[in-house]
Amino acid sequence: MSVPCVAVDRERGEAVRTQLAEADALDGDHRIEVVDDTIYIPVSDADRVPADLRGRLVERDADARDRPKTPAEILGDEPSLERLGDIVIIDEDDPVRAREVADAVMTSDLPCETVLNRASPIEGELRVREWDVIAGDGTETVHREYGHEFRLDVAAVYFSPRLATERRRVVEQVREGETAIDMFAGVGPYAIPMATRGANVVACDLNEVAIEYLRENAERNGVSDRITAIAGDVREVAEEYAGVADRLVMNLPHSADEFLDVAVALAGDSCVIHYYDIQHEDDPFGPGLAAIRAAAGDEYEVTVETERVVRSYAPHEYNVCLDVRLDRR
Ligand SMILES: C[S@@+](CC[C@H](N)C(=O)[O-])C[C@H]1O[C@@H](n2cnc3c(N)ncnc32)[C@H](O)[C@@H]1O
């Protein structure tokens, strides 16, 4: 196909290409070509070519550049994908379709080393799921989120990249010098950014592997001096840290209510609780708030600061967060 090109001596090629790029005149859809000592640089719009190069304009056949391809362009439909570091997570019940999607992901322009398909729901106390490795190998990666890096093995720990915005919302409330306790900390996606904001953080998790990653991630992000990481049941740390927390994160949505007595024991005189819950759309905040009020009893005044729907969890069910302040009476 014939397109306008600027033709100059080969030695001037890079300088002229830069000049055209600065003038926003480069045509990215066609290939630059060198013939003998002349370089032909396709331009998108001859009127944008700087005046000193206009005399160099020629019409010329130029080959189209290979454009990067997305999985959707390769497949002809939009697959459901989630990215976690260099892992791409798919969610396909049909193994033939899973293979097709994985092949499309691997040949696309997505930076990807491994494709995993969900092989079980999130299960058990440790909230971990099983995976089918469809392409590549291994289930460990380094995920980046709002300037922090988290190394993790998705087959051994809980982690959801979908909660990035929610975590950010919580972390932005943290003030320098406060004491925050992340009762169900995982590999540290709340605890570590809270420490970066200047909080002194106690991070607890039942999953020893998650706590090993959390310690490594604290080092990796330069905040290990502000994080105390504890592998074990949060009920067991309640005594040692009783009455110290300015902030509590309770991200264990299916059973956080069973830990509200622990939360109240950890709370200082004035403490914000970020309480995650899964409830029916008809009353997404009522049951959580009632449980918090019951646990606080006469000891604390309870004020709701935010009621937030984090995401849809299942038909008619929401994953929600209540930000609630407890003030000792
Ligand atoms: C939904 S995950 C949240 C992890 C992390 N906050 C995040 O956002 O990625 C809940 C975590 O709670 C931990 N857990 C469950 N029961 C616990 C308990 N009794 N004490 C401490 N951690 C617990 C699980 O191992 C799991 O890592």
PDB file of C-alpha atoms in Angstrom, residues 177-285:
ATOM      1  CA  GLY A 177       2.508   6.278  63.911  1.00  0.00           C
ATOM      2  CA  GLU A 178      -0.761   4.419  64.431  1.00  0.00           C
ATOM      3  CA  THR A 179      -0.878   0.780  65.474  1.00  0.00           C
ATOM      4  CA  ALA A 180      -2.660  -1.423  62.977  1.00  0.00           C
ATOM      5  CA  ILE A 181      -3.400  -5.118  63.394  1.00  0.00           C
ATOM      6  CA  ASP A 182      -4.155  -7.182  60.305  1.00  0.00           C
ATOM      7  CA  MET A 183      -5.861 -10.184  61.883  1.00  0.00           C
ATOM      8  CA  PHE A 184      -5.934 -12.303  58.682  1.00  0.00           C
ATOM      9  CA  ALA A 185      -2.956 -10.893  56.828  1.00  0.00           C
ATOM     10  CA  GLY A 186      -2.120 -13.399  54.051  1.00  0.00           C
ATOM     11  CA  VAL A 187       1.080 -12.379  52.231  1.00  0.00           C
ATOM     12  CA  GLY A 188       0.680  -8.778  53.367  1.00  0.00           C
ATOM     13  CA  PRO A 189      -1.310  -6.795  50.772  1.00  0.00           C
ATOM     14  CA  TYR A 190      -2.872  -4.650  53.527  1.00  0.00           C
ATOM     15  CA  ALA A 191      -0.140  -4.913  56.165  1.00  0.00           C
ATOM     16  CA  ILE A 192       2.791  -3.878  53.979  1.00  0.00           C
ATOM     17  CA  PRO A 193       1.223  -0.749  52.386  1.00  0.00           C
ATOM     18  CA  MET A 194      -0.058   0.261  55.852  1.00  0.00           C
ATOM     19  CA  ALA A 195       3.529   0.048  57.120  1.00  0.00           C
ATOM     20  CA  THR A 196       4.671   2.119  54.131  1.00  0.00           C
ATOM     21  CA  ARG A 197       2.200   4.818  55.294  1.00  0.00           C
ATOM     22  CA  GLY A 198       4.015   4.845  58.654  1.00  0.00           C
ATOM     23  CA  ALA A 199       1.856   2.509  60.749  1.00  0.00           C
ATOM     24  CA  ASN A 200       3.357  -0.010  63.136  1.00  0.00           C
ATOM     25  CA  VAL A 201       1.718  -3.214  61.990  1.00  0.00           C
ATOM     26  CA  VAL A 202       1.066  -6.558  63.627  1.00  0.00           C
ATOM     27  CA  ALA A 203       0.215  -9.070  60.897  1.00  0.00           C
ATOM     28  CA  CYS A 204      -1.148 -12.472  61.817  1.00  0.00           C
ATOM     29  CA  ASP A 205      -2.113 -15.490  59.731  1.00  0.00           C
ATOM     30  CA  LEU A 206      -2.810 -19.134  60.413  1.00  0.00           C
ATOM     31  CA  ASN A 207      -1.038 -20.087  57.199  1.00  0.00           C
ATOM     32  CA  GLU A 208       2.685 -20.416  57.916  1.00  0.00           C
ATOM     33  CA  VAL A 209       3.576 -20.250  54.228  1.00  0.00           C
ATOM     34  CA  ALA A 210       1.681 -16.961  53.892  1.00  0.00           C
ATOM     35  CA  ILE A 211       3.594 -15.525  56.845  1.00  0.00           C
ATOM     36  CA  GLU A 212       6.920 -16.638  55.327  1.00  0.00           C
ATOM     37  CA  TYR A 213       5.971 -14.732  52.159  1.00  0.00           C
ATOM     38  CA  LEU A 214       4.763 -11.773  54.219  1.00  0.00           C
ATOM     39  CA  ARG A 215       8.162 -11.535  55.950  1.00  0.00           C
ATOM     40  CA  GLU A 216       9.950 -11.714  52.602  1.00  0.00           C
ATOM     41  CA  ASN A 217       7.559  -9.151  51.106  1.00  0.00           C
ATOM     42  CA  ALA A 218       8.110  -6.799  54.038  1.00  0.00           C
ATOM     43  CA  GLU A 219      11.867  -6.961  53.293  1.00  0.00           C
ATOM     44  CA  ARG A 220      11.277  -6.560  49.575  1.00  0.00           C
ATOM     45  CA  ASN A 221       9.234  -3.400  50.173  1.00  0.00           C
ATOM     46  CA  GLY A 222      11.584  -1.993  52.815  1.00  0.00           C
ATOM     47  CA  VAL A 223       9.189  -2.047  55.791  1.00  0.00           C
ATOM     48  CA  SER A 224      10.301  -5.049  57.841  1.00  0.00           C
ATOM     49  CA  ASP A 225      11.244  -2.736  60.733  1.00  0.00           C
ATOM     50  CA  ARG A 226       7.568  -1.722  61.121  1.00  0.00           C
ATOM     51  CA  ILE A 227       5.955  -5.148  60.807  1.00  0.00           C
ATOM     52  CA  THR A 228       5.642  -7.900  63.391  1.00  0.00           C
ATOM     53  CA  ALA A 229       4.579 -11.043  61.535  1.00  0.00           C
ATOM     54  CA  ILE A 230       2.991 -13.856  63.513  1.00  0.00           C
ATOM     55  CA  ALA A 231       2.155 -17.329  62.205  1.00  0.00           C
ATOM     56  CA  GLY A 232      -0.741 -18.703  64.197  1.00  0.00           C
ATOM     57  CA  ASP A 233      -4.340 -18.317  65.247  1.00  0.00           C
ATOM     58  CA  VAL A 234      -5.196 -14.669  65.877  1.00  0.00           C
ATOM     59  CA  ARG A 235      -7.091 -15.743  68.997  1.00  0.00           C
ATOM     60  CA  GLU A 236      -3.726 -16.587  70.523  1.00  0.00           C
ATOM     61  CA  VAL A 237      -2.230 -13.115  70.016  1.00  0.00           C
ATOM     62  CA  ALA A 238      -5.188 -11.352  71.611  1.00  0.00           C
ATOM     63  CA  GLU A 239      -3.673 -11.337  75.086  1.00  0.00           C
ATOM     64  CA  GLU A 240      -0.252 -10.009  74.085  1.00  0.00           C
ATOM     65  CA  TYR A 241      -1.700  -7.152  72.010  1.00  0.00           C
ATOM     66  CA  ALA A 242      -4.828  -6.431  74.058  1.00  0.00           C
ATOM     67  CA  GLY A 243      -6.005  -2.825  73.954  1.00  0.00           C
ATOM     68  CA  VAL A 244      -3.335  -1.520  71.534  1.00  0.00           C
ATOM     69  CA  ALA A 245      -4.985  -1.278  68.096  1.00  0.00           C
ATOM     70  CA  ASP A 246      -5.918   2.018  66.438  1.00  0.00           C
ATOM     71  CA  ARG A 247      -7.006   0.040  63.377  1.00  0.00           C
ATOM     72  CA  LEU A 248      -8.034  -3.558  62.716  1.00  0.00           C
ATOM     73  CA  VAL A 249      -8.369  -5.242  59.339  1.00  0.00           C
ATOM     74  CA  MET A 250     -10.679  -8.254  59.365  1.00  0.00           C
ATOM     75  CA  ASN A 251     -10.592  -9.714  55.868  1.00  0.00           C
ATOM     76  CA  LEU A 252     -12.075 -13.147  56.508  1.00  0.00           C
ATOM     77  CA  PRO A 253     -15.497 -12.517  54.999  1.00  0.00           C
ATOM     78  CA  HIS A 254     -17.261 -15.812  55.711  1.00  0.00           C
ATOM     79  CA  SER A 255     -16.460 -15.974  59.397  1.00  0.00           C
ATOM     80  CA  ALA A 256     -15.182 -12.614  60.655  1.00  0.00           C
ATOM     81  CA  ASP A 257     -18.142 -12.482  63.058  1.00  0.00           C
ATOM     82  CA  GLU A 258     -16.593 -15.395  64.990  1.00  0.00           C
ATOM     83  CA  PHE A 259     -13.567 -13.192  65.740  1.00  0.00           C
ATOM     84  CA  LEU A 260     -15.327 -10.024  66.925  1.00  0.00           C
ATOM     85  CA  ASP A 261     -14.610 -10.826  70.586  1.00  0.00           C
ATOM     86  CA  VAL A 262     -10.908 -10.929  69.647  1.00  0.00           C
ATOM     87  CA  ALA A 263     -11.243  -7.651  67.730  1.00  0.00           C
ATOM     88  CA  VAL A 264     -12.806  -5.904  70.731  1.00  0.00           C
ATOM     89  CA  ALA A 265     -10.029  -7.265  72.980  1.00  0.00           C
ATOM     90  CA  LEU A 266      -7.369  -5.893  70.587  1.00  0.00           C
ATOM     91  CA  ALA A 267      -9.048  -2.473  70.174  1.00  0.00           C
ATOM     92  CA  GLY A 268      -7.549   0.572  71.878  1.00  0.00           C
ATOM     93  CA  ASP A 269      -9.611   3.479  73.248  1.00  0.00           C
ATOM     94  CA  SER A 270     -10.499   4.597  69.732  1.00  0.00           C
ATOM     95  CA  CYS A 271     -10.202   2.042  66.961  1.00  0.00           C
ATOM     96  CA  VAL A 272     -11.413   1.705  63.376  1.00  0.00           C
ATOM     97  CA  ILE A 273     -12.396  -1.792  62.253  1.00  0.00           C
ATOM     98  CA  HIS A 274     -12.498  -2.682  58.552  1.00  0.00           C
ATOM     99  CA  TYR A 275     -14.933  -5.567  58.737  1.00  0.00           C
ATOM    100  CA  TYR A 276     -15.457  -7.706  55.604  1.00  0.00           C
ATOM    101  CA  ASP A 277     -18.599  -9.712  55.176  1.00  0.00           C
ATOM    102  CA  ILE A 278     -20.624 -11.617  52.585  1.00  0.00           C
ATOM    103  CA  GLN A 279     -24.358 -10.981  52.814  1.00  0.00           C
ATOM    104  CA  HIS A 280     -27.568 -11.056  50.827  1.00  0.00           C
ATOM    105  CA  GLU A 281     -28.278  -7.959  48.724  1.00  0.00           C
ATOM    106  CA  ASP A 282     -31.470  -7.290  50.722  1.00  0.00           C
ATOM    107  CA  ASP A 283     -29.506  -6.366  53.853  1.00  0.00           C
ATOM    108  CA  PRO A 284     -25.782  -6.364  53.113  1.00  0.00           C
ATOM    109  CA  PHE A 285     -24.659  -4.380  56.191  1.00  0.00           C
TER     110      PHE A 285
END
